[in-house]
Short mmCIF file of C-alpha atoms in Angstrom, two decimals:
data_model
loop_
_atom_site.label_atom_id
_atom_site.label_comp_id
_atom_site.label_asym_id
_atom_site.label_seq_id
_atom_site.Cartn_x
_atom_site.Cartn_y
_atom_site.Cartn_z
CA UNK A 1 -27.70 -81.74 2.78
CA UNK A 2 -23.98 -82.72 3.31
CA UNK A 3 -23.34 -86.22 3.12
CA UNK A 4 -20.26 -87.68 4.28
CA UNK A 5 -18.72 -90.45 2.37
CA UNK A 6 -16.69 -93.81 3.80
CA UNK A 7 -12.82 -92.76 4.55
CA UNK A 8 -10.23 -93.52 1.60
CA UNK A 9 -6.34 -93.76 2.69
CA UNK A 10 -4.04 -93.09 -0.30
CA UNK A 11 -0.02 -92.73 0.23
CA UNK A 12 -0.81 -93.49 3.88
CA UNK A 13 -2.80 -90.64 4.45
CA UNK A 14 -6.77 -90.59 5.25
CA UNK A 15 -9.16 -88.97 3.06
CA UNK A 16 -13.16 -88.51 3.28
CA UNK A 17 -15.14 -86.87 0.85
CA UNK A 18 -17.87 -84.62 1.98
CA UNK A 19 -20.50 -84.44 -0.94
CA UNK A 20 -23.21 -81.52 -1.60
CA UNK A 21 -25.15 -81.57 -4.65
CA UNK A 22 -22.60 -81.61 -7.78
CA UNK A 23 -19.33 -80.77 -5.44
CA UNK A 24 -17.38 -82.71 -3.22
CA UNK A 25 -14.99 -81.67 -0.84
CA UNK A 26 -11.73 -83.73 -0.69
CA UNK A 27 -10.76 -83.42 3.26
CA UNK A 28 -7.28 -84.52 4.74
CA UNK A 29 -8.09 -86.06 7.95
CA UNK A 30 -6.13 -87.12 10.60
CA UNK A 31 -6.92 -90.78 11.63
CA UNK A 32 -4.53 -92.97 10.69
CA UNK A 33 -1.91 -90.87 9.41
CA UNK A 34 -1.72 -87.82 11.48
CA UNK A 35 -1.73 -84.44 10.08
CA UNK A 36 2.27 -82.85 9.81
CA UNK A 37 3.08 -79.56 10.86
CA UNK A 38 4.08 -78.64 7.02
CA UNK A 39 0.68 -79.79 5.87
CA UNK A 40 -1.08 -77.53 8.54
CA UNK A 41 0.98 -74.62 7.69
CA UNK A 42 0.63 -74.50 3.78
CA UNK A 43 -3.09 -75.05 4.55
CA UNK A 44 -3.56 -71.95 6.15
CA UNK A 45 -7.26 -71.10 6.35
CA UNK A 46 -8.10 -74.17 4.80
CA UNK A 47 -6.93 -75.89 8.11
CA UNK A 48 -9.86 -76.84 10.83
CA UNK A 49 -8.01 -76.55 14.02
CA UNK A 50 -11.71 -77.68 15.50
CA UNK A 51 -12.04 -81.11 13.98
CA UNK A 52 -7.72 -80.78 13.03
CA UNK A 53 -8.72 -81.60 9.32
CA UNK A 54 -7.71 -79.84 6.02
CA UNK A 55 -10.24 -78.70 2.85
CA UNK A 56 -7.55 -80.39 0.19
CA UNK A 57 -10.03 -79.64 -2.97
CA UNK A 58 -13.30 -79.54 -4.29
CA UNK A 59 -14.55 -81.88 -7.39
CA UNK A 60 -16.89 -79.56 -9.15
CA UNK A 61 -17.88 -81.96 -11.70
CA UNK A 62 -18.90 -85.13 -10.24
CA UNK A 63 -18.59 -86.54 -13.54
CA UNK A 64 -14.91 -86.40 -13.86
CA UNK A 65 -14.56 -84.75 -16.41
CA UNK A 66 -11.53 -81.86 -17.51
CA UNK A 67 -10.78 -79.30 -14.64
CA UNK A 68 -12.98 -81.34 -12.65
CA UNK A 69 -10.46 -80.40 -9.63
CA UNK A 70 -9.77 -77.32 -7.84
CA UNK A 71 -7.27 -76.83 -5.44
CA UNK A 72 -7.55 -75.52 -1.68
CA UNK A 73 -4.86 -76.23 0.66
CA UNK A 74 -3.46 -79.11 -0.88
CA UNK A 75 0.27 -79.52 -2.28
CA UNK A 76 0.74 -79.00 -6.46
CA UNK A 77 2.57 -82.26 -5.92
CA UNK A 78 -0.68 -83.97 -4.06
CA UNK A 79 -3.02 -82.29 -6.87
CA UNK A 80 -0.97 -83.47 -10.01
CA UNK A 81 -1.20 -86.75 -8.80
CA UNK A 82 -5.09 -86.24 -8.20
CA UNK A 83 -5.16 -85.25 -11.91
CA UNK A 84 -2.91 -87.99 -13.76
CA UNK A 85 -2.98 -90.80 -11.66
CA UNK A 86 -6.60 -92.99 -12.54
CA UNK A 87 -6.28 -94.56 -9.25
CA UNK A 88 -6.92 -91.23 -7.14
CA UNK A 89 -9.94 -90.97 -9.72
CA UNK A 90 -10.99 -94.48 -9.04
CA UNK A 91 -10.95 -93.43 -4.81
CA UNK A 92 -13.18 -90.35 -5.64
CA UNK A 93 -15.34 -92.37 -7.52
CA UNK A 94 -15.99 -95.16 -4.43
CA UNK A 95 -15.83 -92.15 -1.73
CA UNK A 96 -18.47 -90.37 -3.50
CA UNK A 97 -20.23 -93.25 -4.83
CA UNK A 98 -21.03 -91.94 -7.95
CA UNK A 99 -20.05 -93.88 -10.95
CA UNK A 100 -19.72 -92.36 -14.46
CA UNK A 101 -18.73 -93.46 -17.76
CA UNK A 102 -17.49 -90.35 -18.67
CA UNK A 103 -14.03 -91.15 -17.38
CA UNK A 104 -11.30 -89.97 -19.51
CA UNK A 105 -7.68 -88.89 -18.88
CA UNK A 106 -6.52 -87.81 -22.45
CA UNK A 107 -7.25 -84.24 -22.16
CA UNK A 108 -5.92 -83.62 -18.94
CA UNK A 109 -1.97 -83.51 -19.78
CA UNK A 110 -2.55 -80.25 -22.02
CA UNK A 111 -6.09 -78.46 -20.73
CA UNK A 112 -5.92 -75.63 -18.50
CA UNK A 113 -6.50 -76.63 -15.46
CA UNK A 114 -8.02 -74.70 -12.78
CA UNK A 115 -6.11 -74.78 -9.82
CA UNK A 116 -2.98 -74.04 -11.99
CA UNK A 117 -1.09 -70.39 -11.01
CA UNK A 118 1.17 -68.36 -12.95
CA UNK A 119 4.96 -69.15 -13.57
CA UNK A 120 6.86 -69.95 -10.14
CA UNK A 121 9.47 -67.32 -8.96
CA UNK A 122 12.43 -69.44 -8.08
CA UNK A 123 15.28 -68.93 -5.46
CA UNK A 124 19.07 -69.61 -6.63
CA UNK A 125 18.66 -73.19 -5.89
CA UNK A 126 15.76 -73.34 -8.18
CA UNK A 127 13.16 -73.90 -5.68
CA UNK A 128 10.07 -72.59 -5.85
CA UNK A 129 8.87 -68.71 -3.80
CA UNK A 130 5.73 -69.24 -4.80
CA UNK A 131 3.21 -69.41 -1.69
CA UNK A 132 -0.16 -69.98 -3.59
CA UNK A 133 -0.69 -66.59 -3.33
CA UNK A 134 -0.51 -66.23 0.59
CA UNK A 135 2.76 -65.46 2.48
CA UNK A 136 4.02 -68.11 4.58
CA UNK A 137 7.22 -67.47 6.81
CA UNK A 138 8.44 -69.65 9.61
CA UNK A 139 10.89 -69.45 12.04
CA UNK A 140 13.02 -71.35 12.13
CA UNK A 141 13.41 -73.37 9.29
CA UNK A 142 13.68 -76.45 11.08
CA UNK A 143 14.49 -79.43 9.20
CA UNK A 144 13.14 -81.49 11.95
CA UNK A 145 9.68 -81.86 11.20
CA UNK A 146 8.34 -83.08 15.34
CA UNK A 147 5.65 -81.34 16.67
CA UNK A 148 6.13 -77.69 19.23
CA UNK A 149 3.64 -75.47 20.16
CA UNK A 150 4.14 -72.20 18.60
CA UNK A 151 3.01 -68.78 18.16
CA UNK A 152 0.83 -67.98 14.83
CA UNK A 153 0.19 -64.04 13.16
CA UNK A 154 -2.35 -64.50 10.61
CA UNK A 155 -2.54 -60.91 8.59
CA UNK A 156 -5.88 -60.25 7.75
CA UNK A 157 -7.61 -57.48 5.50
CA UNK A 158 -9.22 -54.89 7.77
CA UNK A 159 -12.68 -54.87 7.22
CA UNK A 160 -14.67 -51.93 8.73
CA UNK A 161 -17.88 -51.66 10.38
CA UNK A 162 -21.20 -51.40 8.59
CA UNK A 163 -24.66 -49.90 8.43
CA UNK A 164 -26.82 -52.76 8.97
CA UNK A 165 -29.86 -51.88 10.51
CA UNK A 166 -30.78 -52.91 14.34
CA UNK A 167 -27.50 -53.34 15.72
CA UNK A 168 -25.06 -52.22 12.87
CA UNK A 169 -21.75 -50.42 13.28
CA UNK A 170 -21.69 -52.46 16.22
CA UNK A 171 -20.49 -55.47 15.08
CA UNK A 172 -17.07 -57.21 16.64
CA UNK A 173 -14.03 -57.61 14.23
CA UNK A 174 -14.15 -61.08 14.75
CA UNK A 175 -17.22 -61.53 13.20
CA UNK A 176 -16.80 -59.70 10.02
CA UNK A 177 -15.34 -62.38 8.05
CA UNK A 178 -11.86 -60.70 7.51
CA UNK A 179 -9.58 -62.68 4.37
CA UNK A 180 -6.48 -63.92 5.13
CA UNK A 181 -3.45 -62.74 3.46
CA UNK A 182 -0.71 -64.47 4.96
CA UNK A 183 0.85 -66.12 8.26
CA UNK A 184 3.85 -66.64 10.41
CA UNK A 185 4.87 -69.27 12.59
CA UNK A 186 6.97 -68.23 15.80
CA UNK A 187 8.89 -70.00 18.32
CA UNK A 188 7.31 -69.84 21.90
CA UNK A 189 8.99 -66.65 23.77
CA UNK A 190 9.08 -66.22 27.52
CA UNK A 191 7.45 -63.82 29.42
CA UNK A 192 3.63 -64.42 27.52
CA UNK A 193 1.13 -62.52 29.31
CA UNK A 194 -1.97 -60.59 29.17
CA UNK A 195 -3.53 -57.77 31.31
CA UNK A 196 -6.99 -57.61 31.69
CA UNK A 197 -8.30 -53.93 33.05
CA UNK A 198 -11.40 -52.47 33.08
CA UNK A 199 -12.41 -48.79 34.09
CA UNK A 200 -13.09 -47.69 37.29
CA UNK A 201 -13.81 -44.27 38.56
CA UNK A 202 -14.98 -42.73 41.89
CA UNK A 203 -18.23 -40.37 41.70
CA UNK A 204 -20.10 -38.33 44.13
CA UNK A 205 -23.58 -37.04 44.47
CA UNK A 206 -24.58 -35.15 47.35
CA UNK A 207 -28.04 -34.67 49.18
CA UNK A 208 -28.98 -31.31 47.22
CA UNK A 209 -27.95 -32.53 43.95
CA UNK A 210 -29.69 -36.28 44.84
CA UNK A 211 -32.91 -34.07 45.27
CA UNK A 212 -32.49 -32.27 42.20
CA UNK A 213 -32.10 -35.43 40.18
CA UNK A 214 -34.97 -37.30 41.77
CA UNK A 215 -36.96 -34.26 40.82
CA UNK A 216 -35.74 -34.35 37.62
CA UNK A 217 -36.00 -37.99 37.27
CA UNK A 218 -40.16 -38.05 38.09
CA UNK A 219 -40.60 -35.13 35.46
CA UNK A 220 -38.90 -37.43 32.53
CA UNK A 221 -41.20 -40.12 33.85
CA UNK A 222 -44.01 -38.56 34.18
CA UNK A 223 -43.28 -37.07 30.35
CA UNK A 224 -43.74 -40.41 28.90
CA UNK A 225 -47.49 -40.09 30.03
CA UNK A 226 -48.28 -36.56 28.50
CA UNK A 227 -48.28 -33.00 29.87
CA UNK A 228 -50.66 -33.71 32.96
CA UNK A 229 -48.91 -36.70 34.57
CA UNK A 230 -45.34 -34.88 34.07
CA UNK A 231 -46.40 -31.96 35.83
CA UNK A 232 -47.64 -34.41 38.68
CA UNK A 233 -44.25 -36.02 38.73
CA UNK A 234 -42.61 -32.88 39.05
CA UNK A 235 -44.98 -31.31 42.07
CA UNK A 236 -45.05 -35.12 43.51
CA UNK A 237 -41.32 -35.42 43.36
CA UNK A 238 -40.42 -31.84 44.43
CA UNK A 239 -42.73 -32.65 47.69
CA UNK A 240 -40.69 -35.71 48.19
CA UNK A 241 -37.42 -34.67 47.83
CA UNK A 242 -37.85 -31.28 50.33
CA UNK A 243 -39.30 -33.58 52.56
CA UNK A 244 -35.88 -35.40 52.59
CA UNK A 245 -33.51 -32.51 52.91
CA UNK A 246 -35.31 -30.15 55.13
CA UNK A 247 -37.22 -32.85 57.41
CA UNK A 248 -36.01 -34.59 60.34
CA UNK A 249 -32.34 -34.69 60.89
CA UNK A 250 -31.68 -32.36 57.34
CA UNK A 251 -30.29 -29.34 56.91
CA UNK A 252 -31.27 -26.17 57.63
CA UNK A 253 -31.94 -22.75 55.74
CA UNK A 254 -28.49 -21.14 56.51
CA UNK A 255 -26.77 -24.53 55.24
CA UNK A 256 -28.74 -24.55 52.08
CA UNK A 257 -27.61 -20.26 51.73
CA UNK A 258 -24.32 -21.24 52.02
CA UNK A 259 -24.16 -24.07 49.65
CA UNK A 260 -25.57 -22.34 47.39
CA UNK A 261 -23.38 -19.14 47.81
CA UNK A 262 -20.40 -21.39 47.81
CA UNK A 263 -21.57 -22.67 43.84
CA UNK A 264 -22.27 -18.96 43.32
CA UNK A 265 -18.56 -17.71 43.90
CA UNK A 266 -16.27 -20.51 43.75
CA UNK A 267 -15.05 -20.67 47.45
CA UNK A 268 -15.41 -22.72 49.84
CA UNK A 269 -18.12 -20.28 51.61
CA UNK A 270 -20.02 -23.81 53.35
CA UNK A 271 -17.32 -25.12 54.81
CA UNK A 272 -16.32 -22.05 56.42
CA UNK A 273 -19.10 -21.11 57.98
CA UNK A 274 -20.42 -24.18 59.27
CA UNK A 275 -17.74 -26.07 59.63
CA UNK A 276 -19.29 -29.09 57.79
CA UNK A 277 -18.87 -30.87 54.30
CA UNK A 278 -21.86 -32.04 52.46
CA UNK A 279 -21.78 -35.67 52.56
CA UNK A 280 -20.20 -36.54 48.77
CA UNK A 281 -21.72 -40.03 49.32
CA UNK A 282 -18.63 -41.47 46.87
CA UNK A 283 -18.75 -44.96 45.73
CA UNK A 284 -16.49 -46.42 42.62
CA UNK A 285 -18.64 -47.11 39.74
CA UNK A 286 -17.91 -48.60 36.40
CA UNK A 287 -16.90 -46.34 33.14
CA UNK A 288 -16.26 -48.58 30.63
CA UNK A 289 -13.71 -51.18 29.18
CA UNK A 290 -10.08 -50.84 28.18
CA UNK A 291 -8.23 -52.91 25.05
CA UNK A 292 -5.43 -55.54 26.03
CA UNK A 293 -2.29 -54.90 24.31
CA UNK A 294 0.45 -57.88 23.76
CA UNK A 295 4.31 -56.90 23.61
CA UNK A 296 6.55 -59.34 21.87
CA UNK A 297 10.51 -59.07 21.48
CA UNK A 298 12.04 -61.84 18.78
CA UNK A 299 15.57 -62.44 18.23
CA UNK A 300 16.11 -63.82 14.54
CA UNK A 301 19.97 -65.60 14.39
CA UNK A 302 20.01 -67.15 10.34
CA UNK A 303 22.08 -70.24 9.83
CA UNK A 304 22.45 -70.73 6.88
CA UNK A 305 21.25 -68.61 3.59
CA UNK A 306 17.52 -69.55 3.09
CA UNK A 307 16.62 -68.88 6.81
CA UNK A 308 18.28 -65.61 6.51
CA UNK A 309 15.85 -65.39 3.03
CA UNK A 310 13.36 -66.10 5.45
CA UNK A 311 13.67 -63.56 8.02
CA UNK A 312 13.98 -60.79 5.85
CA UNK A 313 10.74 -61.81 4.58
CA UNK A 314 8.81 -62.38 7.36
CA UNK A 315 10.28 -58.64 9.16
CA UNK A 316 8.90 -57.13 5.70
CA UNK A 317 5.72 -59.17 5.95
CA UNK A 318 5.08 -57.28 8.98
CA UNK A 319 5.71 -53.93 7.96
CA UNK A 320 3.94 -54.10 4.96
CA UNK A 321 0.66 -55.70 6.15
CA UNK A 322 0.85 -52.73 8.96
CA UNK A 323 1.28 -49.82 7.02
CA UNK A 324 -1.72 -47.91 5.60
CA UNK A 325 -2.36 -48.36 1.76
CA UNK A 326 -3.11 -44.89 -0.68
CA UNK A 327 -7.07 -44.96 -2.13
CA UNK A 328 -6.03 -42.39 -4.93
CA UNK A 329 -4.55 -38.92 -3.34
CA UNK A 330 -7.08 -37.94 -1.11
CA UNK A 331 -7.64 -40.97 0.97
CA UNK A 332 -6.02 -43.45 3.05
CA UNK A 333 -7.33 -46.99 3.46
CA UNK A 334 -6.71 -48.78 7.08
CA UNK A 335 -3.82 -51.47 7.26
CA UNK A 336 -4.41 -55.19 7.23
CA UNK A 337 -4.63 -56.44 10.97
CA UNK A 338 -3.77 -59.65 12.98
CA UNK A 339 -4.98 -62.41 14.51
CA UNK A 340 -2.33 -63.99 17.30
CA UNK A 341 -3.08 -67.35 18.44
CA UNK A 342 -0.96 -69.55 20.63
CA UNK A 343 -0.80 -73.69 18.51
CA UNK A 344 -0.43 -76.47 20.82
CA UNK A 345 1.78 -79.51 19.92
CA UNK A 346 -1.58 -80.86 18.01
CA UNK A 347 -2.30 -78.09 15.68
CA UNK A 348 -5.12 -76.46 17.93
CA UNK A 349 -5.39 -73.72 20.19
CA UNK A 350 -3.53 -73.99 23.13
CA UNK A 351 -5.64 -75.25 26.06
CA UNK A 352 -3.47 -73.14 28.74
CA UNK A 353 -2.79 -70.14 26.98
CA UNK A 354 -4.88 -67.44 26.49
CA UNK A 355 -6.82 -66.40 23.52
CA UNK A 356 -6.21 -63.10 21.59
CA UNK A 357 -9.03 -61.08 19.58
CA UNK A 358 -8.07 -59.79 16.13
CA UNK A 359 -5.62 -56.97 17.01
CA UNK A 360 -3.92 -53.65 15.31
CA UNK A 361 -0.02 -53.62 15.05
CA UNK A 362 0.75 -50.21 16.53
CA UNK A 363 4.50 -50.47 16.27
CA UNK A 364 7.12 -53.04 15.05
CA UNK A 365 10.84 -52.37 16.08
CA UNK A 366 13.86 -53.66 14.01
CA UNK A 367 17.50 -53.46 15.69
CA UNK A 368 20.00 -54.56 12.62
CA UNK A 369 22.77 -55.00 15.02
CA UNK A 370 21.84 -55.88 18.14
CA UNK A 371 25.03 -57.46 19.37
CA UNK A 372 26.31 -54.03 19.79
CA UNK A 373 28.88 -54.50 16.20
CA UNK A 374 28.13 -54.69 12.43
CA UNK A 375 28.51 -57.65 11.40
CA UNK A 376 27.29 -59.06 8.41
CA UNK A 377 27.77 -62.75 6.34
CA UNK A 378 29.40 -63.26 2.70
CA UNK A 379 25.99 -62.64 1.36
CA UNK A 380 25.64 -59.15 3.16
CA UNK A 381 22.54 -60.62 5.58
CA UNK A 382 22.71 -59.34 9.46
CA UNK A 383 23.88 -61.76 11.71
CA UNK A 384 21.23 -61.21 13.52
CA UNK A 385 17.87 -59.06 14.07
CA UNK A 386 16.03 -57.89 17.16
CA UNK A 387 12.13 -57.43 16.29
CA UNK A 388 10.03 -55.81 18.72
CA UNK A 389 6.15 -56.08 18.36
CA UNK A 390 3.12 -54.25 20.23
CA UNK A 391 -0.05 -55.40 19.47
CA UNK A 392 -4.08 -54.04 20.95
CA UNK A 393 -6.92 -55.88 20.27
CA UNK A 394 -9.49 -54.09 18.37
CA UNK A 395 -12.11 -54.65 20.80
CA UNK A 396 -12.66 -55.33 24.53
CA UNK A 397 -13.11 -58.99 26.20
CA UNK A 398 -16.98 -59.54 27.61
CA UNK A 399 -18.07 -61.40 29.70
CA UNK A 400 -20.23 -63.29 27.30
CA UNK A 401 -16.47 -64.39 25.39
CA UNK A 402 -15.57 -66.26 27.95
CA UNK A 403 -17.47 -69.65 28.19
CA UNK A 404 -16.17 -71.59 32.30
CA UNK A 405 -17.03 -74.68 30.60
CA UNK A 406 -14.46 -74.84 27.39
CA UNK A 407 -11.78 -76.54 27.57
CA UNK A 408 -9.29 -73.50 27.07
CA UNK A 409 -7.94 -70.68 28.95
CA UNK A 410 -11.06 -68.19 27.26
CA UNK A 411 -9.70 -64.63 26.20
#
């Protein structure tokens, strides 16, 4: 059972530890010291848009002992201090009220800890490239930090559909736990929208082929019984359905001769010697769902050398993660896919936009010089890039998706 401890502030920012058995979960929460927009974006999954807190680490040795730590979505800079400083060990200890004599710092300096990566790639100004792992790409790189609502592309890695027994190869992407690879963080465009269509088609039956159906329809039933009962069915529902087309007010012999001539040759032998139509009895009937697709056009200006880093990155973040990968020489594996989702100012999803399913990328559009001239900087980057995106959800919206009493728009 999960038991969560008293809240701890350190460097102004609030802390609880949620305990469960021998590990602890260190969680950045947002009373007192609200959550920043950098903290929520080098979170990534390890943000809770829901409750608007973050999974910083987990203590896997209650004890406090070496590598006791491992790191989630918290900063290397947050989880040295964690490691070296005995006063963030003296807060786990009261949060998780545990105490333990086996408190000791000496080895931690030199052992290999285990939220430690490999050697950071660095950029010219020595700063680190190094993502954790997990591409993160925002534009633009605005140095200030106030909250906007903006547009988020998680890439995710496609996970197909299953054989699982009653209901398998069924199941909705959403709810097949797909990894996250990477995100970006877009500006709000105008002209957001969604179309929601579903299939509609006009069909006809007529009174000769009603009859046949009904007749058909009693035998199956009557086949669920045995032999005796279909046969019943069939003589029963026969009865009925001549009853219906050659009783009162039906039609007579020569109609039925003629209709059936006119199915015999192809022409229109009914209508021209009666001067009738058979009644097609039309009505619109459902035939089944169509996918939403989402169109996006970006314009990507750099100002200055590390946003125009950044854009290249985040145009080849989206080809890569949409192009199919090579399983040896005879097969192809699917490309990653996306999940779109419109932030509020708060960090949660937008309560007036609409919701998007996991979608495909079907195309992504790059015009290098869209000002209608080349024109490059010193450093050989565009001056600027039109991206165009199309996007289709990987399955329908049901009814059963969209809940009247959230507090959202619903897909």
């Amino acid at each position: 059972m999960t038991v969560i401890s008293k809240e701890f502030l350190k460097d102004g920012k609030s802390f609880v530890t949620k305990t469960e058995d021998t590990i602890a979960t260190v969680v950045r929460t947002s009373t007192g010291a609200a959550l920043t927009q950098t903290e929520i974006e080098l979170a990534g999954d390890y943000y809770n848009s829901d409750l608007d807190e973050i999974d910083y680490a987990k203590i896997y040795n209650l004890k406090f002992g070496a590598n006791y730590l491992g790191k989630l979505g918290a900063s290397d800079e947050w989880m040295a201090k964690a490691l070296t400083d005995k006063t963030y060990k003296d807060v786990f200890k009261k949060a998780t009220q545990l105490n333990s004599p086996n408190i000791s710092f000496a080895s931690l300096a030199t052992a290999n800890l285990n939220w430690e990566t490999t050697a950071q790639n660095t950029d010219a100004n020595n700063k680190s490239t190094d993502r954790g792992g997990k591409f993160i790409g925002r534009y633009p790189l605005n140095k200030d930090r106030k909250k906007f609502d903006f547009l988020q592309v998680t890439a995710k890695k496609y996970k197909p559909n299953q054989f699982l027994g009653e209901g398998g190869m069924i199941q909705d992407a959403e709810d097949r736990n797909m990894s996250s690879v990477g995100s970006v963080y877009l500006p709000m465009q105008p002209g957001l929208a969604e179309s929601s269509n579903v299939n509609w088609g006009g069909e006809t039956i007529n009174a000769i082929e009603a009859a046949a159906a009904n007749i058909a329809g009693s035998t199956i039933k009557g086949a669920g019984e045995g032999l005796g009962p279909a046969f019943e069915g069939l003589m029963s529902g026969s009865k009925d359905a001549l009853n219906t087309i050659f009783g009162e007010g039906g039609v007579d012999s020569k109609d039925v001769a003629a209709y059936f001539a006119q199915q015999a040759v192809g022409k229109n032998v009914f209508t021209r010697t009666t001067g009738k139509i058979m009644n097609p009895n039309l009505e619109l009937l459902f035939s089944g769902p169509n996918l939403r697709t989402f169109n996006y056009n970006y314009q990507f200006t750099p100002r200055e050398k590390r946003e125009a880093r950044e854009i290249r990155s985040i145009i080849k973040f989206f080809k890569k993660n949409m192009a199919p990968k090579r399983k040896g020489k005879l097969f192809l594996e699917s490309p990653n896919v996306f999940k779109l989702k419109y932030i509020f100012k708060n960090g949660q999803q937008h309560p007036f936009l609409n919701k998007i399913k996991i979608c495909a990328l079907q195309s992504f559009n790059v015009q290098y010089t869209p000002d209608g001239s080349y024109m490059t900087y010193d450093d050989g980057s565009m001056t600027s890039y039109t991206c165009s995106m199309t996007f289709q959800e990987l399955n329908p919206v049901f009814e059963d998706d969209i809940e009247m009493s959230s507090n959202d728009m619903g897909f």
